[in-house]
Amino acid sequence: MDPDILGQQKPLTSSTPSRPIKKRRRYQIIGFAVGAVALLIGAGIWLGIKAVTIRGELSAAQGLVPQLQDNILANDTAAASATLAELKKHTSEARQIASDPLWAMSQTVPWLGPNIQAVSAVALSADEIANLGAGPLVSAFQSLDWDRLAPNSKGVDLQPLTAAQPKISAAARAIRLSSGRLNNLDTESMLPEVSVPLIKAREQLNSLRIGIDAAADAISIAPSMMGHTKARNYLLLIQNNAEIRSTGGIPGALAVLRFDKGKLTLGDQMSATELGVMSPTIPVEFEQATIYSNRVGKFMQDVNLTPDFPTSASTAVAMWEQKTGKRMDGVISIDPVALSYLLQGTGAVVLDAQLQQLATNSALPSQLTSGNVVKTLLSDVYAKIPQPAFQDLYFAGVAKKIFNALSADANDSQRLLKGISKGAGEGRILLWSADPDEQTVISRYRVSGSISGPSISPSQFSVYFNDGTGAKMDYHVKRTVQLIEECRANGYSQVRVRVTNTNTAPRNAGNSLPAYVTGAGAFGVPAGSVQTNIVAYGPVQSNVEEAFVAGQKSNFSSQRHAGRPVGTVTVRLAPGQSQTVDFTFGRIVQHADPEIVVTPMVQSLKDVVLETKSATCGPPAETTD
């Protein structure tokens, strides 16, 4: 019997061959190796197929986003729901594939792992945004009647806004979470095929996050500020850009705006001149009083010499209360250019009968449109009405009709909301609330008019203008502002802020323009000339080092406001004269491209702010300790 059958092993003898056994072991090792390689190749092929599938699903989802936006803008709720359902199908499939155990295990593989992890994060974020972000947003959109969000005769229906708030806040949280997840991924160790689209996805998601956060913030305070539970009264400042101030223009016309359960009414109207001098003067913090004088707290006309609108607004309501005994819940500021934006939504307005005769006698329009309101209020009213009291009367009458028109049912709600948004984006509409919680939310955005805090970029420069003529000559002044990035020195960047002013008034302006427009030399400035205080702010981590006027080094005033360096130069221009002022800011620790904010003027913003210019620099100089 063969011993092997009994489980016994034959004894090895010297004649037993060992070479075949070694050969079998080599074949086994090779077989295992080949099998492992085949397994890896198979896994690689599997991963590759899955990656291509995920990419296809995400690309399909991305292609549906513009369609969803169009559905929402077209107010087509049925189409928006269908598009969202299709979007969710693609993101869900991508997320399901990325959750496969083998795919998850591959995230630990050196070199390949970070790429797999990035793809998984994008798939997860896309599905979260579709379900937890876009889903609640579309649901909230379906519950709102966008035509009712604009002012009308019955007022804004605030209940749907209040009901939509939790959904929009939930969407904002989901998008914020997904954005943070992608921002935390290290793209340095990734393949370009993964890192490039990831960086693009980050940028798109960050932009979406900013927009949704703004919507969530707005809807969190809008109902209460529009009198949902308690009526609110706001002091309305109409800034006149013909006599320029840091935030736009002299607040010559004042009124009370009342919101009660979403309905807007215009109450008491008064001119800043009628309000008179403040006694005692309203206190203003030392830094601002040093730069802009105590006139900020003494005259309503000068309350916005400072560019910090929260200071201007809180001082203005203190002045109003001192003179009238009435407390305000906040301040809304607007200029005639922003009024022209509103008129695009309301259509033309016709003056009251009592002002028709004044308009006819003065050859002024009795019907105001988006095309004629700026020139009428900032130039013609002064040229054709010699008496300041009648100028104020006409100005106030126009403002009253425009704000009454906001409550008309025939308004184009979309154009009206677009006009409000445009005015706020250009700094022509500003808002301040006396409620600290509401003001905390407002302070995050440009509409706050703050010069410090969360609404200010760390790389922001600002240029503000204050009239020193004591007249209405700024309608004739054209300005440009440009940033010039200069070569780095000792590791720090340097930026030049270039401001050019041109007095476009006619050569004989001193005689041809009304004395009320030129000032007639009352404050020491020759009639027809324009005197302007130019104030330039730099980022906190910088210094204002030099100032040049017409290419010549010049003396300038240097201070700090809220930690930011401030340089001030005064220039005077005769009719037809142009002059350039340069401020040099140095020792800037710059982590982003510089940006510029300027005083809103009669000119369009695109004509004022020129494209940033970068100097041609060689390699940085070596530094020694």
XYZ file of C-alpha atoms in Angstrom, residues 30-608:
579
model
C 5.353 33.780 -9.318
C 1.735 32.710 -9.431
C 0.951 34.664 -6.295
C 2.771 37.717 -7.682
C 0.977 37.482 -10.992
C -2.300 37.078 -9.150
C -1.562 40.112 -6.980
C -0.619 42.165 -10.025
C -3.760 40.987 -11.780
C -5.779 41.928 -8.712
C -4.187 45.360 -8.582
C -4.724 45.843 -12.289
C -8.284 44.716 -11.881
C -8.776 47.051 -8.934
C -7.151 49.854 -10.894
C -9.439 49.209 -13.846
C -12.405 49.082 -11.466
C -11.354 52.330 -9.803
C -10.812 53.908 -13.194
C -14.263 52.890 -14.387
C -15.814 54.167 -11.172
C -13.900 57.438 -11.411
C -15.118 57.951 -14.969
C -18.687 57.181 -13.866
C -18.483 59.600 -10.934
C -17.086 62.281 -13.189
C -19.888 61.746 -15.693
C -22.568 61.971 -13.025
C -21.083 65.124 -11.503
C -20.687 66.726 -14.944
C -24.332 65.986 -15.685
C -25.344 67.497 -12.353
C -23.212 70.585 -12.975
C -24.879 71.053 -16.355
C -28.283 71.193 -14.683
C -27.366 74.044 -12.314
C -27.811 76.868 -14.903
C -31.134 75.289 -15.911
C -32.278 75.322 -12.271
C -31.264 78.978 -11.976
C -33.228 79.830 -15.119
C -36.287 77.989 -13.764
C -36.135 80.022 -10.568
C -35.625 83.346 -12.368
C -38.546 82.513 -14.660
C -40.715 81.813 -11.579
C -41.439 78.329 -12.969
C -41.868 76.207 -9.846
C -42.874 73.021 -11.700
C -39.799 73.116 -13.929
C -37.569 73.914 -10.933
C -38.862 70.834 -9.095
C -38.285 68.599 -12.121
C -34.777 69.927 -12.685
C -33.938 69.477 -9.011
C -35.141 65.859 -9.090
C -32.866 65.131 -12.064
C -29.978 66.893 -10.335
C -30.452 64.792 -7.190
C -30.459 61.577 -9.255
C -26.988 62.303 -10.636
C -25.461 63.449 -7.343
C -26.937 60.467 -5.496
C -25.411 58.039 -7.993
C -21.999 59.733 -7.679
C -22.150 59.611 -3.886
C -23.243 55.957 -3.873
C -20.286 54.928 -6.045
C -17.893 56.940 -3.862
C -19.220 55.073 -0.798
C -18.197 51.633 -2.153
C -15.913 49.768 0.356
C -13.123 49.190 -2.180
C -13.242 52.824 -3.226
C -13.073 53.836 0.448
C -10.105 51.478 1.086
C -8.211 52.969 -1.841
C -8.087 56.319 -0.020
C -5.283 54.911 2.160
C -3.056 54.004 -0.791
C 0.019 56.262 -0.965
C 0.026 58.788 -3.821
C -3.358 57.620 -5.127
C -5.188 58.131 -1.830
C -5.445 61.964 -1.793
C -6.921 61.928 -5.301
C -9.536 59.310 -4.372
C -10.304 61.239 -1.189
C -10.813 64.465 -3.167
C -13.190 62.810 -5.624
C -15.161 61.328 -2.705
C -15.368 64.711 -0.989
C -16.654 66.395 -4.148
C -19.264 63.654 -4.688
C -20.410 63.877 -1.055
C -20.562 67.692 -1.153
C -22.462 67.715 -4.444
C -25.109 65.369 -3.045
C -25.389 67.343 0.196
C -25.813 70.578 -1.724
C -28.473 69.032 -3.967
C -30.483 67.595 -1.055
C -29.734 69.848 1.906
C -28.939 73.035 -0.024
C -30.828 73.273 -3.299
C -33.761 71.250 -1.961
C -34.729 73.669 0.839
C -33.991 76.639 -1.419
C -36.377 75.442 -4.127
C -38.950 74.646 -1.435
C -38.599 78.151 -0.017
C -38.766 79.643 -3.513
C -42.016 77.786 -4.200
C -43.581 79.253 -1.066
C -42.767 82.860 -2.020
C -44.613 85.123 -4.423
C -41.752 87.186 -5.742
C -44.073 89.863 -7.106
C -45.235 90.470 -3.527
C -41.712 90.990 -2.222
C -41.527 94.438 -3.815
C -43.393 97.341 -2.146
C -47.019 97.795 -3.255
C -50.242 99.413 -2.061
C -50.995 96.584 0.376
C -47.433 96.279 1.618
C -44.977 93.414 1.460
C -46.451 90.113 2.632
C -43.998 89.234 5.408
C -45.501 85.915 6.519
C -43.989 83.833 3.653
C -40.606 85.424 4.358
C -40.844 84.418 7.996
C -41.893 80.878 7.039
C -39.039 80.540 4.514
C -36.347 81.607 6.980
C -35.652 78.141 8.522
C -35.349 76.539 5.067
C -32.902 79.121 3.773
C -30.866 78.986 6.983
C -30.677 75.179 6.708
C -29.526 75.468 3.097
C -26.861 77.986 4.096
C -25.545 75.655 6.816
C -25.320 72.720 4.378
C -23.469 74.750 1.768
C -21.150 76.202 4.417
C -20.306 72.658 5.614
C -19.601 71.398 2.097
C -17.523 74.457 1.270
C -15.408 73.942 4.391
C -14.860 70.267 3.522
C -13.467 71.094 0.063
C -11.408 74.034 1.336
C -9.632 71.730 3.804
C -8.320 69.409 1.074
C -4.612 69.753 0.226
C -4.356 70.053 -3.573
C -0.544 70.017 -3.595
C -0.350 66.194 -3.593
C -3.097 65.660 -6.183
C -2.975 64.905 -9.872
C -3.766 67.939 -12.059
C -6.752 66.008 -13.437
C -8.177 66.098 -9.903
C -6.791 69.325 -8.433
C -7.793 71.666 -11.288
C -11.532 70.840 -11.259
C -11.423 70.709 -7.447
C -10.089 74.265 -7.260
C -12.786 75.390 -9.701
C -15.441 73.632 -7.623
C -14.121 75.404 -4.517
C -14.411 78.800 -6.171
C -17.948 78.127 -7.378
C -19.004 76.792 -3.991
C -17.430 79.729 -2.128
C -19.303 82.127 -4.394
C -22.544 80.212 -3.792
C -21.871 80.177 -0.045
C -21.455 83.964 0.039
C -24.724 84.477 -1.818
C -26.734 82.023 0.282
C -25.280 83.376 3.535
C -26.367 86.862 2.451
C -29.868 85.608 1.653
C -30.088 83.831 5.020
C -28.909 86.958 6.843
C -31.310 89.215 4.946
C -34.343 87.034 5.562
C -33.431 86.713 9.251
C -33.850 90.465 9.876
C -36.063 91.732 7.028
C -39.460 90.894 8.596
C -38.674 92.605 11.897
C -37.110 95.637 10.187
C -40.214 95.985 7.994
C -42.548 96.052 10.976
C -43.753 92.463 11.075
C -44.537 92.550 14.797
C -44.016 96.232 15.612
C -44.042 99.348 13.396
C -40.602 100.791 12.616
C -39.638 104.407 11.867
C -36.474 105.225 9.943
C -34.796 108.553 9.290
C -34.350 108.928 5.527
C -31.274 110.873 4.397
C -31.281 111.913 0.743
C -27.652 112.620 -0.091
C -26.962 115.331 -2.661
C -23.844 114.390 -4.678
C -23.590 117.952 -6.072
C -21.992 118.879 -2.728
C -19.909 115.817 -2.044
C -19.411 114.071 1.288
C -17.541 110.881 2.145
C -20.614 108.626 1.869
C -22.031 110.398 -1.202
C -23.315 113.906 -0.670
C -24.666 116.440 1.759
C -27.846 115.062 3.440
C -29.927 118.104 2.593
C -33.389 116.498 2.542
C -34.729 114.483 5.479
C -37.885 112.445 5.967
C -39.363 109.720 8.147
C -40.041 106.338 6.520
C -42.511 104.131 8.386
C -42.869 100.375 7.918
C -45.926 98.756 9.466
C -46.508 95.068 8.660
C -44.614 95.530 5.400
C -46.455 98.670 4.283
C -44.304 101.739 3.515
C -45.447 105.323 4.156
C -43.562 108.617 4.058
C -44.024 110.837 7.101
C -42.512 114.138 8.254
C -40.150 115.917 5.829
C -37.594 118.560 6.685
C -34.393 120.082 5.314
C -31.084 119.870 7.152
C -31.039 123.678 7.232
C -34.378 123.728 9.084
C -32.982 121.311 11.677
C -30.393 123.932 12.664
C -27.265 123.752 14.815
C -26.910 121.078 17.501
C -26.547 122.386 21.024
C -25.000 120.616 22.747
C -22.922 119.059 19.975
C -23.440 115.306 19.555
C -20.304 113.504 20.807
C -18.139 111.830 18.140
C -15.208 109.540 18.927
C -11.852 111.270 19.182
C -10.241 109.650 16.099
C -12.990 110.821 13.776
C -13.303 114.264 15.349
C -9.543 114.720 14.836
C -9.720 113.849 11.126
C -13.104 115.375 10.235
C -13.609 118.012 12.979
C -16.428 118.325 15.485
C -18.713 119.559 12.680
C -19.733 115.884 12.320
C -21.747 116.232 15.542
C -22.763 119.868 15.064
C -24.541 120.074 11.693
C -26.737 117.506 9.952
C -25.169 118.695 6.673
C -21.779 117.466 7.926
C -22.807 114.274 9.704
C -21.254 112.228 6.887
C -17.929 113.985 6.570
C -16.770 110.709 8.100
C -16.997 107.732 5.722
C -18.115 105.436 8.562
C -21.877 105.316 8.025
C -22.708 103.681 11.394
C -21.175 106.796 12.997
C -23.050 109.130 10.631
C -26.346 107.307 11.144
C -26.221 107.068 14.939
C -25.222 110.753 15.105
C -28.053 111.723 12.737
C -30.753 109.996 14.843
C -29.348 111.671 17.959
C -29.649 115.035 16.166
C -33.202 114.266 15.048
C -34.212 113.291 18.576
C -32.580 116.405 20.042
C -34.523 118.678 17.701
C -37.860 116.846 17.358
C -38.055 114.678 20.470
C -38.785 111.623 18.297
C -36.694 108.462 18.424
C -35.875 106.574 15.230
C -35.350 102.828 14.786
C -32.634 103.289 12.189
C -31.426 105.221 9.157
C -31.791 104.663 5.403
C -29.661 106.735 3.057
C -30.069 107.122 -0.709
C -28.767 109.438 -3.446
C -30.388 110.729 -6.682
C -28.522 108.178 -8.818
C -30.094 105.375 -6.765
C -33.457 107.154 -7.112
C -33.013 106.860 -10.881
C -32.575 103.097 -10.429
C -35.862 102.940 -8.489
C -37.648 104.912 -11.213
C -36.735 102.160 -13.679
C -39.100 99.954 -11.692
C -41.802 102.488 -10.768
C -41.971 104.358 -14.050
C -42.279 108.142 -14.318
C -43.762 110.120 -11.424
C -45.781 113.345 -11.731
C -45.421 116.124 -9.165
C -48.334 117.238 -6.977
C -50.468 120.066 -8.311
C -49.008 122.650 -5.911
C -45.523 122.047 -7.343
C -46.645 121.997 -10.974
C -46.674 125.804 -11.109
C -43.201 126.045 -9.559
C -41.886 123.566 -12.104
C -43.555 125.418 -15.002
C -42.302 128.842 -13.902
C -38.756 127.476 -13.480
C -38.721 125.448 -16.709
C -38.203 122.278 -14.686
C -39.876 118.973 -15.480
C -43.081 118.212 -13.638
C -42.629 114.553 -14.551
C -39.491 112.788 -13.309
C -38.031 109.729 -15.031
C -34.939 107.575 -14.597
C -33.381 109.570 -17.434
C -33.860 113.115 -16.109
C -33.985 112.863 -12.310
C -30.209 113.050 -11.691
C -29.580 116.155 -13.806
C -32.737 117.799 -12.522
C -31.990 117.337 -8.815
C -28.232 117.875 -8.912
C -27.928 120.715 -11.443
C -31.062 122.200 -13.007
C -32.910 122.859 -9.754
C -30.069 125.189 -8.660
C -29.645 126.807 -12.050
C -33.342 127.577 -12.498
C -34.642 128.224 -8.965
C -32.699 131.056 -7.268
C -34.328 130.765 -3.832
C -32.880 127.946 -1.610
C -36.235 127.485 0.139
C -37.963 126.714 -3.182
C -35.087 124.456 -4.187
C -35.695 122.441 -1.020
C -39.448 122.433 -1.716
C -38.996 121.020 -5.213
C -36.406 118.483 -4.042
C -38.669 117.286 -1.213
C -41.667 117.080 -3.558
C -39.777 114.853 -5.978
C -38.553 112.593 -3.160
C -42.071 112.270 -1.760
C -43.540 111.267 -5.116
C -40.835 108.673 -5.753
C -41.263 107.026 -2.365
C -45.044 107.112 -2.694
C -44.620 105.445 -6.092
C -42.835 102.553 -4.399
C -46.206 101.527 -2.987
C -47.992 101.500 -6.354
C -49.417 98.226 -7.689
C -48.295 98.885 -11.269
C -44.576 98.630 -10.439
C -42.254 96.259 -12.254
C -41.258 94.309 -9.135
C -38.224 92.586 -10.657
C -36.748 95.848 -12.012
C -37.510 97.570 -8.724
C -35.727 94.891 -6.668
C -32.850 94.937 -9.169
C -32.570 98.723 -8.759
C -32.458 98.444 -4.969
C -29.779 95.749 -5.219
C -27.710 97.824 -7.653
C -27.927 100.918 -5.476
C -26.830 98.965 -2.400
C -23.973 97.322 -4.301
C -22.608 100.726 -5.360
C -22.842 102.154 -1.839
C -25.642 104.543 -2.888
C -28.139 102.921 -0.513
C -26.960 102.516 3.076
C -28.674 101.056 6.113
C -28.219 101.249 9.875
C -30.370 99.765 12.636
C -30.579 100.934 16.232
C -31.170 97.289 17.195
C -27.722 95.823 18.057
C -28.586 92.311 16.829
C -29.841 93.591 13.482
C -26.859 95.903 13.129
C -24.486 92.978 13.737
C -25.982 91.256 10.687
C -25.963 94.436 8.572
C -22.300 95.113 9.445
C -21.237 92.045 7.436
C -22.185 93.739 4.159
C -21.394 96.761 1.986
C -24.836 98.230 2.697
C -23.604 98.989 6.235
C -21.163 101.609 4.950
C -18.614 100.554 7.587
C -14.912 101.354 7.245
C -13.892 98.453 9.499
C -15.210 95.065 10.554
C -16.363 91.969 8.665
C -17.510 93.837 5.534
C -13.989 95.143 4.884
C -11.435 93.086 2.961
C -7.937 92.949 4.530
C -6.571 94.246 1.199
C -9.063 97.099 0.785
C -8.083 100.660 -0.058
C -10.645 103.460 0.073
C -10.831 106.993 -1.317
C -13.357 109.500 -0.024
C -14.128 113.094 -1.017
C -15.427 116.003 1.043
C -16.395 119.348 -0.475
C -14.453 122.347 0.781
C -16.148 124.906 -1.471
C -19.376 125.193 0.494
C -21.448 124.990 -2.697
C -22.878 122.655 -5.356
C -19.916 122.521 -7.771
C -19.261 118.776 -7.524
C -21.789 118.113 -10.289
C -19.106 119.554 -12.606
C -16.164 117.549 -11.229
C -15.059 114.313 -12.913
C -12.843 111.921 -10.961
C -10.918 108.715 -11.494
C -9.250 106.469 -8.921
C -6.646 103.815 -9.704
C -4.448 101.440 -7.710
C -0.878 100.925 -8.903
C 0.958 97.934 -7.452
C 4.657 98.695 -7.208
C 7.646 96.379 -6.776
C 8.128 94.640 -3.457
C 10.731 95.916 -1.045
C 12.138 93.746 1.762
C 9.275 91.286 1.412
C 6.553 93.938 1.696
C 4.391 95.200 -1.140
C 3.756 98.844 -1.965
C 0.647 100.353 -3.539
C 0.130 103.798 -4.989
C -3.406 105.228 -4.897
C -3.804 107.653 -7.810
C -6.682 110.152 -7.746
C -7.355 112.519 -10.650
C -9.829 115.414 -10.352
C -11.003 117.581 -13.249
C -13.163 120.691 -12.959
C -15.293 120.548 -16.119
C -17.219 123.756 -15.357
C -17.142 126.416 -18.125
C -14.288 128.921 -18.077
C -16.692 131.680 -17.074
C -18.346 129.550 -14.361
C -17.818 132.276 -11.773
C -20.262 134.478 -13.680
C -22.376 132.019 -15.706
C -23.352 129.672 -12.875
C -25.677 130.753 -10.032
C -24.051 132.000 -6.829
C -25.704 129.160 -4.903
C -23.826 126.684 -7.131
C -20.413 128.401 -7.048
C -20.565 129.586 -3.448
C -19.668 133.103 -4.640
C -16.412 132.956 -2.683
C -18.224 132.834 0.679
C -15.726 130.342 2.126
C -12.593 131.746 0.512
C -12.761 129.691 -2.692
C -13.023 131.825 -5.877
C -16.362 131.475 -7.667
C -16.136 128.695 -10.273
C -13.259 126.907 -8.534
C -13.697 123.679 -6.592
C -11.931 122.776 -3.364
C -11.916 119.153 -2.262
C -10.496 117.264 0.684
C -9.263 113.892 -0.615
C -9.038 111.190 2.049
C -7.302 107.881 1.323
C -7.457 104.801 3.583
C -5.139 101.795 3.390
C -5.361 98.291 4.868
C -4.729 97.896 8.604
C -1.293 96.325 8.026
C 0.140 99.273 6.092
C 1.385 102.836 6.453
C 0.690 105.906 4.344
C 4.222 107.092 3.570
C 4.131 109.847 0.940
C 1.792 112.063 -1.041
C 2.433 113.710 -4.404
C 0.386 116.508 -5.980
C 0.906 116.999 -9.723
C 4.035 114.844 -9.467
C 5.599 116.923 -6.695
C 6.083 115.589 -3.186
C 3.566 117.308 -0.930
C 2.713 117.744 2.705
C -0.275 115.723 3.860
C -2.168 114.954 7.021
C -1.578 111.464 8.425
C -3.780 109.762 11.032
C -5.320 106.392 11.816
C -8.980 105.432 11.951
C -10.042 102.021 13.287
C -6.465 100.858 12.839
C -6.343 101.885 9.163
C -3.823 104.501 7.938
C -5.433 107.706 6.649
C -3.864 110.334 4.397
C -5.570 113.654 3.565
C -4.701 116.223 0.890
C -6.676 119.338 -0.087
C -6.742 120.454 -3.728
C -8.287 123.455 -5.458
C -9.137 123.453 -9.174
C -10.050 126.404 -11.375
C -12.515 125.800 -14.235
C -10.949 123.488 -16.825
C -8.082 122.482 -14.519
C -7.120 118.860 -13.838
C -4.790 117.534 -11.150
C -3.508 114.150 -9.979
C -2.788 113.211 -6.371
C -0.822 110.064 -5.458
C -0.761 108.457 -2.020
C 1.928 105.825 -1.427
C 1.104 103.040 1.026
C 3.962 100.802 2.119
C 4.852 97.881 4.385
C 1.727 96.037 3.242
C 1.416 92.401 4.265
C -0.690 91.447 1.278
C -2.441 88.078 0.973
C -4.903 88.991 -1.799
C -5.250 91.330 -4.757
C -5.894 94.911 -3.612
C -9.364 96.349 -4.118
C -10.746 99.871 -3.978
C -13.905 101.485 -2.558
C -14.764 105.098 -3.430
C -17.348 107.717 -2.553
C -20.465 107.318 -4.742
C -20.593 110.255 -7.177
C -22.705 111.575 -10.025
C -20.503 109.543 -12.366
C -21.049 105.874 -12.968
C -18.813 103.712 -10.791
C -17.279 102.031 -13.876
C -16.074 105.437 -15.080
C -14.482 106.309 -11.738
